[in-house]
PDB file of C-alpha atoms in Angstrom:
ATOM      1  CA  UNK A   1     178.676 214.819 111.322  1.00 85.00           C
ATOM      2  CA  UNK A   2     181.127 212.942 114.521  1.00 91.00           C
ATOM      3  CA  UNK A   3     184.203 214.361 116.398  1.00 92.00           C
ATOM      4  CA  UNK A   4     184.908 217.491 116.646  1.00 95.00           C
ATOM      5  CA  UNK A   5     186.741 219.903 114.334  1.00 95.00           C
ATOM      6  CA  UNK A   6     187.626 223.653 115.245  1.00 95.00           C
ATOM      7  CA  UNK A   7     186.696 226.360 112.615  1.00 93.00           C
ATOM      8  CA  UNK A   8     188.221 229.598 113.049  1.00 93.00           C
ATOM      9  CA  UNK A   9     187.742 232.899 110.734  1.00 93.00           C
ATOM     10  CA  UNK A  10     187.700 236.292 111.072  1.00 89.00           C
ATOM     11  CA  UNK A  11     184.465 236.389 112.882  1.00 90.00           C
ATOM     12  CA  UNK A  12     186.274 234.092 115.283  1.00 92.00           C
ATOM     13  CA  UNK A  13     186.391 230.749 116.514  1.00 94.00           C
ATOM     14  CA  UNK A  14     183.616 228.321 116.938  1.00 94.00           C
ATOM     15  CA  UNK A  15     184.085 224.291 118.320  1.00 95.00           C
ATOM     16  CA  UNK A  16     182.287 222.388 116.185  1.00 95.00           C
ATOM     17  CA  UNK A  17     180.798 218.883 117.873  1.00 94.00           C
ATOM     18  CA  UNK A  18     178.475 216.172 115.788  1.00 92.00           C
ATOM     19  CA  UNK A  19     175.426 217.232 114.178  1.00 90.00           C
ATOM     20  CA  UNK A  20     177.316 220.951 114.102  1.00 93.00           C
ATOM     21  CA  UNK A  21     175.975 223.425 110.935  1.00 92.00           C
ATOM     22  CA  UNK A  22     179.205 226.241 110.167  1.00 92.00           C
ATOM     23  CA  UNK A  23     177.662 228.090 107.038  1.00 90.00           C
ATOM     24  CA  UNK A  24     180.419 229.793 104.838  1.00 88.00           C
ATOM     25  CA  UNK A  25     178.965 233.127 103.171  1.00 85.00           C
ATOM     26  CA  UNK A  26     178.503 233.203  99.390  1.00 79.00           C
ATOM     27  CA  UNK A  27     182.053 234.902  98.233  1.00 79.00           C
ATOM     28  CA  UNK A  28     183.841 233.145 101.056  1.00 82.00           C
ATOM     29  CA  UNK A  29     185.330 234.768 104.289  1.00 90.00           C
ATOM     30  CA  UNK A  30     188.484 234.035 105.433  1.00 92.00           C
ATOM     31  CA  UNK A  31     188.610 230.915 107.068  1.00 92.00           C
ATOM     32  CA  UNK A  32     190.026 227.396 108.491  1.00 90.00           C
ATOM     33  CA  UNK A  33     189.268 224.367 110.340  1.00 91.00           C
ATOM     34  CA  UNK A  34     191.786 221.829 112.025  1.00 91.00           C
ATOM     35  CA  UNK A  35     191.338 218.616 114.182  1.00 92.00           C
ATOM     36  CA  UNK A  36     192.936 219.817 117.377  1.00 93.00           C
ATOM     37  CA  UNK A  37     190.934 216.013 119.456  1.00 92.00           C
ATOM     38  CA  UNK A  38     192.728 212.975 119.562  1.00 93.00           C
ATOM     39  CA  UNK A  39     189.960 211.708 117.573  1.00 93.00           C
ATOM     40  CA  UNK A  40     189.008 211.221 114.358  1.00 92.00           C
ATOM     41  CA  UNK A  41     186.350 213.867 113.086  1.00 92.00           C
ATOM     42  CA  UNK A  42     183.890 213.143 109.402  1.00 91.00           C
ATOM     43  CA  UNK A  43     182.761 216.694 107.869  1.00 89.00           C
ATOM     44  CA  UNK A  44     180.440 216.870 105.296  1.00 88.00           C
ATOM     45  CA  UNK A  45     180.839 220.480 103.207  1.00 85.00           C
ATOM     46  CA  UNK A  46     178.622 221.512 100.260  1.00 85.00           C
ATOM     47  CA  UNK A  47     180.026 224.155  98.180  1.00 82.00           C
ATOM     48  CA  UNK A  48     178.151 225.986  95.660  1.00 80.00           C
ATOM     49  CA  UNK A  49     178.499 226.693  93.336  1.00 76.00           C
ATOM     50  CA  UNK A  50     179.752 223.328  92.078  1.00 83.00           C
ATOM     51  CA  UNK A  51     183.552 222.295  91.213  1.00 83.00           C
ATOM     52  CA  UNK A  52     185.749 223.419  94.361  1.00 86.00           C
ATOM     53  CA  UNK A  53     185.206 219.883  95.528  1.00 87.00           C
ATOM     54  CA  UNK A  54     188.356 219.556  92.863  1.00 92.00           C
ATOM     55  CA  UNK A  55     189.943 221.468  94.706  1.00 92.00           C
ATOM     56  CA  UNK A  56     190.011 218.638  97.913  1.00 88.00           C
ATOM     57  CA  UNK A  57     189.943 215.743  95.848  1.00 93.00           C
ATOM     58  CA  UNK A  58     193.477 217.122  93.567  1.00 95.00           C
ATOM     59  CA  UNK A  59     194.421 217.279  97.138  1.00 94.00           C
ATOM     60  CA  UNK A  60     193.541 214.570  99.345  1.00 92.00           C
ATOM     61  CA  UNK A  61     195.470 212.733  96.064  1.00 95.00           C
ATOM     62  CA  UNK A  62     198.695 214.507  95.919  1.00 95.00           C
ATOM     63  CA  UNK A  63     198.636 214.293 100.033  1.00 92.00           C
ATOM     64  CA  UNK A  64     198.223 210.051  99.488  1.00 93.00           C
ATOM     65  CA  UNK A  65     200.529 209.823  96.904  1.00 94.00           C
ATOM     66  CA  UNK A  66     203.615 211.957  97.911  1.00 92.00           C
ATOM     67  CA  UNK A  67     203.553 211.805 101.597  1.00 86.00           C
ATOM     68  CA  UNK A  68     207.897 211.037 101.376  1.00 92.00           C
ATOM     69  CA  UNK A  69     207.579 215.142 100.222  1.00 93.00           C
ATOM     70  CA  UNK A  70     208.892 217.323 102.645  1.00 94.00           C
ATOM     71  CA  UNK A  71     206.766 220.051 104.117  1.00 92.00           C
ATOM     72  CA  UNK A  72     208.067 223.197 102.345  1.00 93.00           C
ATOM     73  CA  UNK A  73     207.011 220.924  98.938  1.00 95.00           C
ATOM     74  CA  UNK A  74     203.995 220.089 100.142  1.00 94.00           C
ATOM     75  CA  UNK A  75     202.956 223.478 100.492  1.00 92.00           C
ATOM     76  CA  UNK A  76     204.469 224.522  97.610  1.00 95.00           C
ATOM     77  CA  UNK A  77     202.067 221.908  95.498  1.00 96.00           C
ATOM     78  CA  UNK A  78     198.711 222.599  97.731  1.00 95.00           C
ATOM     79  CA  UNK A  79     199.458 226.301  97.167  1.00 95.00           C
ATOM     80  CA  UNK A  80     199.143 225.531  93.721  1.00 97.00           C
ATOM     81  CA  UNK A  81     196.772 223.696  93.566  1.00 96.00           C
ATOM     82  CA  UNK A  82     195.197 226.500  95.367  1.00 94.00           C
ATOM     83  CA  UNK A  83     195.544 228.935  92.690  1.00 95.00           C
ATOM     84  CA  UNK A  84     194.960 226.868  90.332  1.00 95.00           C
ATOM     85  CA  UNK A  85     190.981 226.769  91.355  1.00 92.00           C
ATOM     86  CA  UNK A  86     191.121 230.080  91.985  1.00 90.00           C
ATOM     87  CA  UNK A  87     191.917 230.295  95.819  1.00 91.00           C
ATOM     88  CA  UNK A  88     194.427 231.776  97.995  1.00 90.00           C
ATOM     89  CA  UNK A  89     196.271 230.220 100.847  1.00 89.00           C
ATOM     90  CA  UNK A  90     196.907 232.461 104.122  1.00 90.00           C
ATOM     91  CA  UNK A  91     199.566 231.465 106.557  1.00 87.00           C
ATOM     92  CA  UNK A  92     198.238 229.292 109.790  1.00 83.00           C
ATOM     93  CA  UNK A  93     199.163 232.146 112.207  1.00 86.00           C
ATOM     94  CA  UNK A  94     197.076 234.908 109.570  1.00 89.00           C
ATOM     95  CA  UNK A  95     194.197 235.272 112.076  1.00 88.00           C
ATOM     96  CA  UNK A  96     195.757 234.922 115.147  1.00 82.00           C
TER      97      UNK A  96
END
Protein backbone atom coordinates (compact mmCIF):
# COMPACT_ATOMS: atom_id res chain seq x y z
CA UNK A 1 0.00 0.00 0.00
CA UNK A 2 2.76 2.40 0.97
CA UNK A 3 6.53 2.39 1.07
CA UNK A 4 8.78 -0.40 -0.08
CA UNK A 5 9.12 -3.98 1.19
CA UNK A 6 11.58 -6.59 -0.04
CA UNK A 7 10.05 -10.07 -0.44
CA UNK A 8 12.29 -13.11 -0.64
CA UNK A 9 11.19 -16.63 -1.58
CA UNK A 10 12.54 -19.71 -3.26
CA UNK A 11 11.55 -18.00 -6.53
CA UNK A 12 13.84 -15.01 -5.93
CA UNK A 13 13.74 -11.48 -4.57
CA UNK A 14 11.13 -8.86 -5.40
CA UNK A 15 10.99 -5.28 -4.16
CA UNK A 16 7.32 -4.38 -3.76
CA UNK A 17 6.73 -0.66 -4.05
CA UNK A 18 3.56 1.38 -3.49
CA UNK A 19 0.44 -0.46 -4.75
CA UNK A 20 2.38 -3.62 -5.74
CA UNK A 21 0.82 -7.09 -5.47
CA UNK A 22 2.57 -10.20 -4.17
CA UNK A 23 0.93 -13.63 -4.26
CA UNK A 24 1.98 -16.50 -2.02
CA UNK A 25 0.36 -19.64 -3.51
CA UNK A 26 -2.21 -21.59 -1.52
CA UNK A 27 -0.34 -24.12 0.56
CA UNK A 28 2.48 -21.63 0.93
CA UNK A 29 6.12 -21.41 0.02
CA UNK A 30 9.05 -20.47 2.20
CA UNK A 31 9.07 -16.69 2.14
CA UNK A 32 9.88 -13.63 4.15
CA UNK A 33 9.59 -9.90 3.83
CA UNK A 34 11.33 -6.93 5.36
CA UNK A 35 11.34 -3.17 5.05
CA UNK A 36 14.94 -2.41 4.10
CA UNK A 37 14.27 1.28 3.49
CA UNK A 38 14.47 4.09 6.00
CA UNK A 39 10.76 4.94 5.56
CA UNK A 40 7.66 3.25 7.02
CA UNK A 41 5.77 0.75 4.90
CA UNK A 42 2.17 -0.48 5.08
CA UNK A 43 1.02 -3.88 3.85
CA UNK A 44 -2.44 -5.30 3.33
CA UNK A 45 -2.29 -9.07 3.72
CA UNK A 46 -5.23 -11.25 2.78
CA UNK A 47 -4.95 -14.84 3.97
CA UNK A 48 -7.27 -17.69 3.05
CA UNK A 49 -8.60 -19.63 4.72
CA UNK A 50 -9.15 -17.25 7.61
CA UNK A 51 -7.40 -17.73 10.93
CA UNK A 52 -3.78 -16.98 10.19
CA UNK A 53 -4.50 -13.31 10.90
CA UNK A 54 -4.62 -14.32 14.56
CA UNK A 55 -0.95 -15.32 14.34
CA UNK A 56 0.03 -11.79 13.27
CA UNK A 57 -2.16 -10.19 15.93
CA UNK A 58 -0.66 -12.39 18.65
CA UNK A 59 2.90 -11.60 17.55
CA UNK A 60 2.15 -7.86 17.40
CA UNK A 61 0.60 -7.95 20.87
CA UNK A 62 3.59 -9.82 22.27
CA UNK A 63 6.08 -7.40 20.69
CA UNK A 64 4.20 -4.36 22.01
CA UNK A 65 4.18 -5.64 25.60
CA UNK A 66 7.60 -7.33 25.78
CA UNK A 67 10.00 -4.81 24.30
CA UNK A 68 12.53 -5.44 27.08
CA UNK A 69 12.76 -9.20 26.37
CA UNK A 70 16.08 -10.44 24.99
CA UNK A 71 16.37 -11.27 21.29
CA UNK A 72 16.60 -14.97 22.18
CA UNK A 73 13.40 -14.75 24.29
CA UNK A 74 11.60 -12.92 21.46
CA UNK A 75 12.65 -15.50 18.85
CA UNK A 76 11.61 -18.40 21.10
CA UNK A 77 8.20 -16.84 21.82
CA UNK A 78 7.55 -15.96 18.18
CA UNK A 79 8.53 -19.49 17.14
CA UNK A 80 6.09 -20.93 19.70
CA UNK A 81 3.33 -18.73 18.23
CA UNK A 82 4.19 -19.95 14.72
CA UNK A 83 3.95 -23.56 15.90
CA UNK A 84 0.61 -22.86 17.61
CA UNK A 85 -0.82 -21.86 14.22
CA UNK A 86 0.75 -24.76 12.31
CA UNK A 87 3.47 -22.64 10.73
CA UNK A 88 7.23 -23.01 10.62
CA UNK A 89 9.76 -20.25 11.11
CA UNK A 90 13.01 -20.57 9.17
CA UNK A 91 16.40 -18.98 9.94
CA UNK A 92 16.87 -15.49 8.52
CA UNK A 93 19.52 -16.72 6.05
CA UNK A 94 17.52 -19.79 4.90
CA UNK A 95 16.93 -18.43 1.39
CA UNK A 96 20.43 -17.02 0.85
